[in-house]
Amino acid sequence: MKNRVFYGWLVTAACFMMLFVSTGLMSNNFSIFMPPIREEYGLTHAQTSSFVTLRNIFSFLATFVIAKFYDKLNLRIGMTVSVAICGLAYIWYSMSAVYPMFCIAASLSGFGMGLASMFPASILMNSWFIHHRALALGICSAGSGVAMMIMPGITTALIASYGIAGAFRIEATLIMILCVLVFFIVRNTPGDKGLTALGYEEHGHLFEQEEGPKTKKTNKELAAQFPAVLWVMALTSLAFNGALANPGYAHLSVLFADAGFEAGNVALMISGVGLVLTLAKLAYGRLVDTIGGFRTNMIFGWLLFIGHIFCCLAYSKNLAINIAIIICMGIGYVITSLGYSVMAQDLFPGEAFPMALRRLSLISSGLSLIFSTVPGILADMFGSYVPTYALFAVFTFITVVTLRAAYKISEKVNQ
């Protein structure tokens, strides 16, 4: 019995599948579809960027209902429904031929993406793990990185062989298969399998503290336990983090395509970012478990800043610069997906965690929504994506500086 794989790792694998679909396909890999959709259907840069806007609008709206959604359905059923919505979005994309139809599909994909997010994955990992919790989170989040690594080349080949509609239908089938697997694997708590959280025997008293008292405090009471300046720094950091997260992901392939790279090379570079991102997410989890969230986030944050500087030089088509973009962006992008969960756990621990997680997720999604059209608008105005990635470099700088301030304030509070 002791040699059996802990069931929590299977739940982690199911969360990996969910994020492969939501963040991986709905957000990251969809950028591969954007240039051919724009060319085949005669859309402008601003119109194709508006798909990202609509997706982010409905992803943002999902954050307002996500807590009640999962409370009502439970994590297992809620995750299954969320992935199914993503599959339906790709089916709708496959039937689209005019701009309004694509807008409806983008809206549907955003709502599914918003529900099938790190929020349910973080709650599950918080329940199933005491030991290796950050590593488990890293594995969950690696689903989007794996999608970014393997799907661009596959999607490019599918579009070339079956057209845009055929590629969407094939990937929709994959999504529905993963949806079924999520349903059969996920269990809401270790107790559903007659188990306890990994590490419970050694640190059970800590786990019980995290579960909170029987009488639950209101969100206002939980928030009041922490100084206002801590909330300001944390929310500011996550706001700018959100502003560059999804818009940055979604326009990387468009940046490379606009710089004059062929479709095959664009897919190769995006896959390279995905490979580095996947490995970096696993490393991120291990580093958080060993050196802590503060040092880890500083390392990854400054690498993301450097990566955005290199993105401004993408039009030079220099091999060394392209390699630097792949490495720095692949590593740095980890904090845009895992950062808010680790930050919520570090800065607002215990029973305040779910409330803080939702608030940080909400502000991140909100700024992602506001800035989602900015890349296309700036590209139409200036004729390139250099101003966009220069702006993202500034946002990254603000993200890292305010995050550092939040951790320092938290240290003083806990002394």
mmCIF file with all atom_site columns, N, CA and C in Angstrom, residues 36-78:
data_model
loop_
_atom_site.group_PDB
_atom_site.id
_atom_site.type_symbol
_atom_site.label_atom_id
_atom_site.label_alt_id
_atom_site.label_comp_id
_atom_site.label_asym_id
_atom_site.label_entity_id
_atom_site.label_seq_id
_atom_site.pdbx_PDB_ins_code
_atom_site.Cartn_x
_atom_site.Cartn_y
_atom_site.Cartn_z
_atom_site.occupancy
_atom_site.B_iso_or_equiv
_atom_site.pdbx_formal_charge
_atom_site.auth_seq_id
_atom_site.auth_comp_id
_atom_site.auth_asym_id
_atom_site.auth_atom_id
_atom_site.pdbx_PDB_model_num
ATOM 1   N N  . PRO A 1 36 ? -3.846  33.353 -39.511 1.00 0.00 ? 36 PRO A N  1
ATOM 2   C CA . PRO A 1 36 ? -4.611  32.807 -40.637 1.00 0.00 ? 36 PRO A CA 1
ATOM 3   C C  . PRO A 1 36 ? -6.076  33.259 -40.663 1.00 0.00 ? 36 PRO A C  1
ATOM 4   N N  . ILE A 1 37 ? -6.695  33.439 -39.485 1.00 0.00 ? 37 ILE A N  1
ATOM 5   C CA . ILE A 1 37 ? -8.072  33.958 -39.451 1.00 0.00 ? 37 ILE A CA 1
ATOM 6   C C  . ILE A 1 37 ? -8.108  35.372 -40.027 1.00 0.00 ? 37 ILE A C  1
ATOM 7   N N  . ARG A 1 38 ? -7.135  36.190 -39.618 1.00 0.00 ? 38 ARG A N  1
ATOM 8   C CA . ARG A 1 38 ? -7.082  37.566 -40.111 1.00 0.00 ? 38 ARG A CA 1
ATOM 9   C C  . ARG A 1 38 ? -6.912  37.602 -41.634 1.00 0.00 ? 38 ARG A C  1
ATOM 10  N N  . GLU A 1 39 ? -6.024  36.743 -42.151 1.00 0.00 ? 39 GLU A N  1
ATOM 11  C CA . GLU A 1 39 ? -5.750  36.745 -43.592 1.00 0.00 ? 39 GLU A CA 1
ATOM 12  C C  . GLU A 1 39 ? -6.909  36.153 -44.395 1.00 0.00 ? 39 GLU A C  1
ATOM 13  N N  . GLU A 1 40 ? -7.454  35.009 -43.934 1.00 0.00 ? 40 GLU A N  1
ATOM 14  C CA . GLU A 1 40 ? -8.490  34.329 -44.713 1.00 0.00 ? 40 GLU A CA 1
ATOM 15  C C  . GLU A 1 40 ? -9.809  35.088 -44.720 1.00 0.00 ? 40 GLU A C  1
ATOM 16  N N  . TYR A 1 41 ? -10.126 35.748 -43.604 1.00 0.00 ? 41 TYR A N  1
ATOM 17  C CA . TYR A 1 41 ? -11.432 36.408 -43.500 1.00 0.00 ? 41 TYR A CA 1
ATOM 18  C C  . TYR A 1 41 ? -11.345 37.930 -43.623 1.00 0.00 ? 41 TYR A C  1
ATOM 19  N N  . GLY A 1 42 ? -10.134 38.436 -43.939 1.00 0.00 ? 42 GLY A N  1
ATOM 20  C CA . GLY A 1 42 ? -9.974  39.858 -44.212 1.00 0.00 ? 42 GLY A CA 1
ATOM 21  C C  . GLY A 1 42 ? -10.202 40.766 -43.025 1.00 0.00 ? 42 GLY A C  1
ATOM 22  N N  . LEU A 1 43 ? -9.781  40.332 -41.840 1.00 0.00 ? 43 LEU A N  1
ATOM 23  C CA . LEU A 1 43 ? -9.960  41.138 -40.632 1.00 0.00 ? 43 LEU A CA 1
ATOM 24  C C  . LEU A 1 43 ? -8.749  42.037 -40.398 1.00 0.00 ? 43 LEU A C  1
ATOM 25  N N  . THR A 1 44 ? -8.919  43.066 -39.590 1.00 0.00 ? 44 THR A N  1
ATOM 26  C CA . THR A 1 44 ? -7.816  43.963 -39.235 1.00 0.00 ? 44 THR A CA 1
ATOM 27  C C  . THR A 1 44 ? -7.113  43.452 -37.982 1.00 0.00 ? 44 THR A C  1
ATOM 28  N N  . HIS A 1 45 ? -5.959  44.061 -37.679 1.00 0.00 ? 45 HIS A N  1
ATOM 29  C CA . HIS A 1 45 ? -5.254  43.727 -36.432 1.00 0.00 ? 45 HIS A CA 1
ATOM 30  C C  . HIS A 1 45 ? -6.159  43.990 -35.227 1.00 0.00 ? 45 HIS A C  1
ATOM 31  N N  . ALA A 1 46 ? -6.856  45.111 -35.248 1.00 0.00 ? 46 ALA A N  1
ATOM 32  C CA . ALA A 1 46 ? -7.729  45.469 -34.123 1.00 0.00 ? 46 ALA A CA 1
ATOM 33  C C  . ALA A 1 46 ? -8.870  44.469 -33.962 1.00 0.00 ? 46 ALA A C  1
ATOM 34  N N  . GLN A 1 47 ? -9.417  43.986 -35.075 1.00 0.00 ? 47 GLN A N  1
ATOM 35  C CA . GLN A 1 47 ? -10.509 43.007 -35.000 1.00 0.00 ? 47 GLN A CA 1
ATOM 36  C C  . GLN A 1 47 ? -10.028 41.685 -34.417 1.00 0.00 ? 47 GLN A C  1
ATOM 37  N N  . THR A 1 48 ? -8.863  41.213 -34.860 1.00 0.00 ? 48 THR A N  1
ATOM 38  C CA . THR A 1 48 ? -8.355  39.950 -34.310 1.00 0.00 ? 48 THR A CA 1
ATOM 39  C C  . THR A 1 48 ? -7.968  40.122 -32.844 1.00 0.00 ? 48 THR A C  1
ATOM 40  N N  . SER A 1 49 ? -7.441  41.294 -32.486 1.00 0.00 ? 49 SER A N  1
ATOM 41  C CA . SER A 1 49 ? -7.147  41.555 -31.073 1.00 0.00 ? 49 SER A CA 1
ATOM 42  C C  . SER A 1 49 ? -8.424  41.601 -30.245 1.00 0.00 ? 49 SER A C  1
ATOM 43  N N  . SER A 1 50 ? -9.537  41.983 -30.886 1.00 0.00 ? 50 SER A N  1
ATOM 44  C CA . SER A 1 50 ? -10.805 42.058 -30.155 1.00 0.00 ? 50 SER A CA 1
ATOM 45  C C  . SER A 1 50 ? -11.277 40.680 -29.697 1.00 0.00 ? 50 SER A C  1
ATOM 46  N N  . PHE A 1 51 ? -10.810 39.607 -30.369 1.00 0.00 ? 51 PHE A N  1
ATOM 47  C CA . PHE A 1 51 ? -11.139 38.260 -29.890 1.00 0.00 ? 51 PHE A CA 1
ATOM 48  C C  . PHE A 1 51 ? -10.547 38.054 -28.500 1.00 0.00 ? 51 PHE A C  1
ATOM 49  N N  . VAL A 1 52 ? -9.319  38.547 -28.327 1.00 0.00 ? 52 VAL A N  1
ATOM 50  C CA . VAL A 1 52 ? -8.663  38.467 -27.018 1.00 0.00 ? 52 VAL A CA 1
ATOM 51  C C  . VAL A 1 52 ? -9.431  39.317 -26.012 1.00 0.00 ? 52 VAL A C  1
ATOM 52  N N  . THR A 1 53 ? -9.893  40.484 -26.461 1.00 0.00 ? 53 THR A N  1
ATOM 53  C CA . THR A 1 53 ? -10.673 41.363 -25.580 1.00 0.00 ? 53 THR A CA 1
ATOM 54  C C  . THR A 1 53 ? -11.943 40.676 -25.098 1.00 0.00 ? 53 THR A C  1
ATOM 55  N N  . LEU A 1 54 ? -12.699 40.124 -26.040 1.00 0.00 ? 54 LEU A N  1
ATOM 56  C CA . LEU A 1 54 ? -13.953 39.449 -25.683 1.00 0.00 ? 54 LEU A CA 1
ATOM 57  C C  . LEU A 1 54 ? -13.694 38.249 -24.784 1.00 0.00 ? 54 LEU A C  1
ATOM 58  N N  . ARG A 1 55 ? -12.665 37.497 -25.114 1.00 0.00 ? 55 ARG A N  1
ATOM 59  C CA . ARG A 1 55 ? -12.307 36.354 -24.281 1.00 0.00 ? 55 ARG A CA 1
ATOM 60  C C  . ARG A 1 55 ? -12.012 36.815 -22.866 1.00 0.00 ? 55 ARG A C  1
ATOM 61  N N  . ASN A 1 56 ? -11.257 37.898 -22.739 1.00 0.00 ? 56 ASN A N  1
ATOM 62  C CA . ASN A 1 56 ? -10.903 38.393 -21.414 1.00 0.00 ? 56 ASN A CA 1
ATOM 63  C C  . ASN A 1 56 ? -12.090 39.015 -20.687 1.00 0.00 ? 56 ASN A C  1
ATOM 64  N N  . ILE A 1 57 ? -13.019 39.623 -21.433 1.00 0.00 ? 57 ILE A N  1
ATOM 65  C CA . ILE A 1 57 ? -14.233 40.165 -20.806 1.00 0.00 ? 57 ILE A CA 1
ATOM 66  C C  . ILE A 1 57 ? -15.000 39.047 -20.111 1.00 0.00 ? 57 ILE A C  1
ATOM 67  N N  . PHE A 1 58 ? -15.210 37.957 -20.835 1.00 0.00 ? 58 PHE A N  1
ATOM 68  C CA . PHE A 1 58 ? -16.007 36.870 -20.267 1.00 0.00 ? 58 PHE A CA 1
ATOM 69  C C  . PHE A 1 58 ? -15.214 36.051 -19.249 1.00 0.00 ? 58 PHE A C  1
ATOM 70  N N  . SER A 1 59 ? -13.903 36.015 -19.399 1.00 0.00 ? 59 SER A N  1
ATOM 71  C CA . SER A 1 59 ? -13.074 35.400 -18.363 1.00 0.00 ? 59 SER A CA 1
ATOM 72  C C  . SER A 1 59 ? -13.153 36.223 -17.083 1.00 0.00 ? 59 SER A C  1
ATOM 73  N N  . PHE A 1 60 ? -13.150 37.542 -17.241 1.00 0.00 ? 60 PHE A N  1
ATOM 74  C CA . PHE A 1 60 ? -13.279 38.451 -16.104 1.00 0.00 ? 60 PHE A CA 1
ATOM 75  C C  . PHE A 1 60 ? -14.641 38.306 -15.438 1.00 0.00 ? 60 PHE A C  1
ATOM 76  N N  . LEU A 1 61 ? -15.697 38.238 -16.238 1.00 0.00 ? 61 LEU A N  1
ATOM 77  C CA . LEU A 1 61 ? -17.045 38.060 -15.688 1.00 0.00 ? 61 LEU A CA 1
ATOM 78  C C  . LEU A 1 61 ? -17.155 36.745 -14.920 1.00 0.00 ? 61 LEU A C  1
ATOM 79  N N  . ALA A 1 62 ? -16.442 35.733 -15.399 1.00 0.00 ? 62 ALA A N  1
ATOM 80  C CA . ALA A 1 62 ? -16.474 34.429 -14.727 1.00 0.00 ? 62 ALA A CA 1
ATOM 81  C C  . ALA A 1 62 ? -15.919 34.512 -13.315 1.00 0.00 ? 62 ALA A C  1
ATOM 82  N N  . THR A 1 63 ? -14.960 35.443 -13.087 1.00 0.00 ? 63 THR A N  1
ATOM 83  C CA . THR A 1 63 ? -14.381 35.550 -11.747 1.00 0.00 ? 63 THR A CA 1
ATOM 84  C C  . THR A 1 63 ? -15.391 36.044 -10.718 1.00 0.00 ? 63 THR A C  1
ATOM 85  N N  . PHE A 1 64 ? -16.442 36.728 -11.170 1.00 0.00 ? 64 PHE A N  1
ATOM 86  C CA . PHE A 1 64 ? -17.468 37.210 -10.243 1.00 0.00 ? 64 PHE A CA 1
ATOM 87  C C  . PHE A 1 64 ? -18.371 36.074 -9.757  1.00 0.00 ? 64 PHE A C  1
ATOM 88  N N  . VAL A 1 65 ? -18.485 35.030 -10.547 1.00 0.00 ? 65 VAL A N  1
ATOM 89  C CA . VAL A 1 65 ? -19.397 33.931 -10.201 1.00 0.00 ? 65 VAL A CA 1
ATOM 90  C C  . VAL A 1 65 ? -18.657 32.647 -9.847  1.00 0.00 ? 65 VAL A C  1
ATOM 91  N N  . ILE A 1 66 ? -17.317 32.673 -9.947  1.00 0.00 ? 66 ILE A N  1
ATOM 92  C CA . ILE A 1 66 ? -16.566 31.427 -9.837  1.00 0.00 ? 66 ILE A CA 1
ATOM 93  C C  . ILE A 1 66 ? -16.727 30.760 -8.472  1.00 0.00 ? 66 ILE A C  1
ATOM 94  N N  . ALA A 1 67 ? -16.729 31.565 -7.394  1.00 0.00 ? 67 ALA A N  1
ATOM 95  C CA . ALA A 1 67 ? -16.860 30.983 -6.057  1.00 0.00 ? 67 ALA A CA 1
ATOM 96  C C  . ALA A 1 67 ? -18.219 30.302 -5.891  1.00 0.00 ? 67 ALA A C  1
ATOM 97  N N  . LYS A 1 68 ? -19.293 30.987 -6.285  1.00 0.00 ? 68 LYS A N  1
ATOM 98  C CA . LYS A 1 68 ? -20.637 30.405 -6.184  1.00 0.00 ? 68 LYS A CA 1
ATOM 99  C C  . LYS A 1 68 ? -20.798 29.227 -7.142  1.00 0.00 ? 68 LYS A C  1
ATOM 100 N N  . PHE A 1 69 ? -20.171 29.331 -8.312  1.00 0.00 ? 69 PHE A N  1
ATOM 101 C CA . PHE A 1 69 ? -20.238 28.256 -9.309  1.00 0.00 ? 69 PHE A CA 1
ATOM 102 C C  . PHE A 1 69 ? -19.708 26.946 -8.731  1.00 0.00 ? 69 PHE A C  1
ATOM 103 N N  . TYR A 1 70 ? -18.527 27.013 -8.100  1.00 0.00 ? 70 TYR A N  1
ATOM 104 C CA . TYR A 1 70 ? -17.932 25.793 -7.549  1.00 0.00 ? 70 TYR A CA 1
ATOM 105 C C  . TYR A 1 70 ? -18.573 25.376 -6.231  1.00 0.00 ? 70 TYR A C  1
ATOM 106 N N  . ASP A 1 71 ? -19.085 26.336 -5.473  1.00 0.00 ? 71 ASP A N  1
ATOM 107 C CA . ASP A 1 71 ? -19.832 25.982 -4.262  1.00 0.00 ? 71 ASP A CA 1
ATOM 108 C C  . ASP A 1 71 ? -21.107 25.221 -4.615  1.00 0.00 ? 71 ASP A C  1
ATOM 109 N N  . LYS A 1 72 ? -21.737 25.634 -5.695  1.00 0.00 ? 72 LYS A N  1
ATOM 110 C CA . LYS A 1 72 ? -23.004 25.026 -6.115  1.00 0.00 ? 72 LYS A CA 1
ATOM 111 C C  . LYS A 1 72 ? -22.790 23.644 -6.726  1.00 0.00 ? 72 LYS A C  1
ATOM 112 N N  . LEU A 1 73 ? -21.792 23.534 -7.615  1.00 0.00 ? 73 LEU A N  1
ATOM 113 C CA . LEU A 1 73 ? -21.600 22.285 -8.363  1.00 0.00 ? 73 LEU A CA 1
ATOM 114 C C  . LEU A 1 73 ? -20.581 21.347 -7.733  1.00 0.00 ? 73 LEU A C  1
ATOM 115 N N  . ASN A 1 74 ? -19.694 21.837 -6.921  1.00 0.00 ? 74 ASN A N  1
ATOM 116 C CA . ASN A 1 74 ? -18.496 21.224 -6.356  1.00 0.00 ? 74 ASN A CA 1
ATOM 117 C C  . ASN A 1 74 ? -17.371 21.234 -7.386  1.00 0.00 ? 74 ASN A C  1
ATOM 118 N N  . LEU A 1 75 ? -16.155 21.017 -6.941  1.00 0.00 ? 75 LEU A N  1
ATOM 119 C CA . LEU A 1 75 ? -14.987 21.168 -7.809  1.00 0.00 ? 75 LEU A CA 1
ATOM 120 C C  . LEU A 1 75 ? -14.996 20.190 -8.975  1.00 0.00 ? 75 LEU A C  1
ATOM 121 N N  . ARG A 1 76 ? -15.346 18.947 -8.696  1.00 0.00 ? 76 ARG A N  1
ATOM 122 C CA . ARG A 1 76 ? -15.309 17.919 -9.740  1.00 0.00 ? 76 ARG A CA 1
ATOM 123 C C  . ARG A 1 76 ? -16.269 18.238 -10.888 1.00 0.00 ? 76 ARG A C  1
ATOM 124 N N  . ILE A 1 77 ? -17.524 18.480 -10.563 1.00 0.00 ? 77 ILE A N  1
ATOM 125 C CA . ILE A 1 77 ? -18.527 18.765 -11.590 1.00 0.00 ? 77 ILE A CA 1
ATOM 126 C C  . ILE A 1 77 ? -18.241 20.112 -12.253 1.00 0.00 ? 77 ILE A C  1
ATOM 127 N N  . GLY A 1 78 ? -17.852 21.090 -11.449 1.00 0.00 ? 78 GLY A N  1
ATOM 128 C CA . GLY A 1 78 ? -17.574 22.419 -11.986 1.00 0.00 ? 78 GLY A CA 1
ATOM 129 C C  . GLY A 1 78 ? -16.439 22.416 -12.992 1.00 0.00 ? 78 GLY A C  1
#
